[in-house]
């Protein structure tokens, strides 16, 4: 694979052997590229212009591997819906770490490339629909300026994968700044060897938080840095109405990127209790629970660090407890700033919070669409149609105008702040389902059109119209599935 620009410098493979198993993807019968992210490839310094479609399909299915790759499956554990489990890459294989022309270190990973020692009896394969779903949502999140793994390619393997019925098998190539998860730390802690967890702490600092190397208490600094990143991430999710759906500790990265797009979905009508995932019976991962769950996951991360923090367990526990307890205030601050930005408010005034919560409460009562309500506010005139032609909303609007007038900056600045924080388009569930339906039946055009619409989500334009309507009653998606 010369001339394509791969530039591997693999470091994960130098961690203790417990962290991974070296293995190659299982070859597939008839690989065909369904979608390829050319702009991302270019950003990564990859160039496939001189390479035939067949070779490209062979590459992104694992039938051939590029020079310099040292494929491995990662070991990890995790709390799934609150319960501890041994996991690991059951159907994923990391090719290695590619260094981009700008010096960024990126994991390239297959999802759906066959069984591994961590498959726990499952087939190690993935289905076309769910892999395209991850492609759409992860690329949409990136365009929304939200830290996320990216999708480089989806390839069908020419084989049927059995999930109740036979479905087209596919492989996703995922790009991430790393795949180190809270679950990786939980796995390391389980080894009952202080050296192992220390190695992982050092590795994570080197890879994601190099400035911490100079700090005195590196472990605590790492915990705090990850807390900050996660508070930022969850604030972004709340901003756009994103519901991850499976915030298990194995699906939370140390880098602060969103990872693992399974039953995730975007909220339509505002309701803090919104849940889409068919397996989330207890509403554990509902929209409004996400900050508290992030904190719960961070507490699991903190526990793995205890042996490094103090020889006296109690002292170590006090230290981490204090740190993790500060997450609530840390998040609240970020959430308030974000909501102020959504309403075009500069500065911070005591009345802002009730102005924000009163709007949200009204939206919930009125069943108002989360995305569109905020975007309407950027239009200078109050919206006139239903549900906005209502006294409570008009009163709120007048209060908001009073608050806006207190800004030290002109209205123009408020409007651009709002337009940069309130997307005009999101991947609406009914649209995602429609394009996936067409794509799995061989018609990729609706999917590509949707991807184009989602590329510049903050720039409203007339051709976004078909993607902006909330679902009609008959289009409403009530449940999403893990879709493996
Ligand atoms: P997820 O819910 O996607 O984060 O997956 C949880 C765990 O199940 C991970 O360890 C996955 O590798 C594993 N897993 C999911 N689907 C499969 C599959 N088809 N074959 C093997 N392992 C799987
Ligand atoms: Mg996962």
PDB file of C-alpha atoms and ligand atoms in Angstrom, residues 74 76 80-81 86-92 111-112 114-116 118-127 134 161 163 174 181 244 246 248 250-251 259-263 279 482-484, ligand 1:
ATOM      1  CA  UNK A  74      -8.139  -3.890  22.834  1.00  0.00           C
ATOM      2  CA  UNK A  76     -11.332  -3.408  28.477  1.00  0.00           C
ATOM      3  CA  UNK A  80     -23.107  -1.478  31.487  1.00  0.00           C
ATOM      4  CA  UNK A  81     -26.344   0.002  32.847  1.00  0.00           C
ATOM      5  CA  UNK A  86     -15.557  -7.824  31.221  1.00  0.00           C
ATOM      6  CA  UNK A  87     -15.697  -6.633  27.618  1.00  0.00           C
ATOM      7  CA  UNK A  88     -13.046  -5.744  25.054  1.00  0.00           C
ATOM      8  CA  UNK A  89     -13.159  -5.214  21.302  1.00  0.00           C
ATOM      9  CA  UNK A  90     -15.551  -8.004  20.399  1.00  0.00           C
ATOM     10  CA  UNK A  91     -15.814  -6.919  16.791  1.00  0.00           C
ATOM     11  CA  UNK A  92     -13.285  -4.138  16.431  1.00  0.00           C
ATOM     12  CA  UNK A 111     -15.788  -2.160  13.460  1.00  0.00           C
ATOM     13  CA  UNK A 112     -17.318  -5.422  12.251  1.00  0.00           C
ATOM     14  CA  UNK A 114     -14.729 -10.546  12.673  1.00  0.00           C
ATOM     15  CA  UNK A 115     -14.479 -12.254  16.051  1.00  0.00           C
ATOM     16  CA  UNK A 116     -11.722 -11.579  18.568  1.00  0.00           C
ATOM     17  CA  UNK A 118     -13.221 -10.692  23.463  1.00  0.00           C
ATOM     18  CA  UNK A 119     -16.290 -11.570  21.361  1.00  0.00           C
ATOM     19  CA  UNK A 120     -18.002 -13.581  24.113  1.00  0.00           C
ATOM     20  CA  UNK A 121     -19.635 -15.929  21.612  1.00  0.00           C
ATOM     21  CA  UNK A 122     -20.951 -13.195  19.312  1.00  0.00           C
ATOM     22  CA  UNK A 123     -20.072 -13.124  15.608  1.00  0.00           C
ATOM     23  CA  UNK A 124     -17.776 -10.098  15.521  1.00  0.00           C
ATOM     24  CA  UNK A 125     -19.680  -8.738  12.574  1.00  0.00           C
ATOM     25  CA  UNK A 126     -21.735  -5.623  11.937  1.00  0.00           C
ATOM     26  CA  UNK A 127     -24.739  -4.815   9.762  1.00  0.00           C
ATOM     27  CA  UNK A 134     -22.793   5.731  12.910  1.00  0.00           C
ATOM     28  CA  UNK A 161     -24.957 -11.387   8.983  1.00  0.00           C
ATOM     29  CA  UNK A 163     -29.702 -10.881  13.455  1.00  0.00           C
ATOM     30  CA  UNK A 174     -13.571   4.640  12.500  1.00  0.00           C
ATOM     31  CA  UNK A 181     -12.045   4.394  27.700  1.00  0.00           C
ATOM     32  CA  UNK A 244     -26.237   9.078  23.531  1.00  0.00           C
ATOM     33  CA  UNK A 246     -25.642   3.878  26.071  1.00  0.00           C
ATOM     34  CA  UNK A 248     -21.761   2.781  29.751  1.00  0.00           C
ATOM     35  CA  UNK A 250     -16.794   1.445  28.114  1.00  0.00           C
ATOM     36  CA  UNK A 251     -18.412   4.071  25.878  1.00  0.00           C
ATOM     37  CA  UNK A 259     -17.875   7.395  20.897  1.00  0.00           C
ATOM     38  CA  UNK A 260     -20.113   4.475  19.914  1.00  0.00           C
ATOM     39  CA  UNK A 261     -23.179   5.578  18.067  1.00  0.00           C
ATOM     40  CA  UNK A 262     -25.725   2.873  18.810  1.00  0.00           C
ATOM     41  CA  UNK A 263     -29.257   3.810  19.792  1.00  0.00           C
ATOM     42  CA  UNK A 279     -32.900  -1.285  25.971  1.00  0.00           C
ATOM     43  CA  UNK A 482     -28.577  -0.903  19.507  1.00  0.00           C
ATOM     44  CA  UNK A 483     -28.334  -2.144  15.953  1.00  0.00           C
ATOM     45  CA  UNK A 484     -25.351  -4.389  15.998  1.00  0.00           C
TER      46      UNK A 484
HETATM   47  P1  LIG B   1     -21.377  -1.530  22.514  1.00  0.00           P
HETATM   48  O1  LIG B   1     -22.727  -1.573  23.144  1.00  0.00           O
HETATM   49  O2  LIG B   1     -21.406  -1.326  21.028  1.00  0.00           O
HETATM   50  O3  LIG B   1     -20.474  -0.560  23.177  1.00  0.00           O
HETATM   51  O4  LIG B   1     -20.741  -2.965  22.686  1.00  0.00           O
HETATM   52  C1  LIG B   1     -20.535  -3.553  23.928  1.00  0.00           C
HETATM   53  C2  LIG B   1     -19.614  -4.734  23.805  1.00  0.00           C
HETATM   54  O5  LIG B   1     -20.204  -5.755  23.000  1.00  0.00           O
HETATM   55  C3  LIG B   1     -18.255  -4.438  23.195  1.00  0.00           C
HETATM   56  O6  LIG B   1     -17.317  -5.196  23.897  1.00  0.00           O
HETATM   57  C4  LIG B   1     -18.414  -4.907  21.773  1.00  0.00           C
HETATM   58  O7  LIG B   1     -17.178  -5.240  21.202  1.00  0.00           O
HETATM   59  C5  LIG B   1     -19.301  -6.125  21.943  1.00  0.00           C
HETATM   60  N1  LIG B   1     -20.074  -6.464  20.741  1.00  0.00           N
HETATM   61  C6  LIG B   1     -21.140  -5.806  20.221  1.00  0.00           C
HETATM   62  N2  LIG B   1     -21.584  -6.432  19.112  1.00  0.00           N
HETATM   63  C7  LIG B   1     -20.786  -7.503  18.890  1.00  0.00           C
HETATM   64  C8  LIG B   1     -20.729  -8.534  17.900  1.00  0.00           C
HETATM   65  N3  LIG B   1     -21.579  -8.599  16.889  1.00  0.00           N
HETATM   66  N4  LIG B   1     -19.757  -9.456  18.041  1.00  0.00           N
HETATM   67  C9  LIG B   1     -18.879  -9.421  19.056  1.00  0.00           C
HETATM   68  N5  LIG B   1     -18.885  -8.500  20.008  1.00  0.00           N
HETATM   69  C10 LIG B   1     -19.825  -7.534  19.940  1.00  0.00           C
END
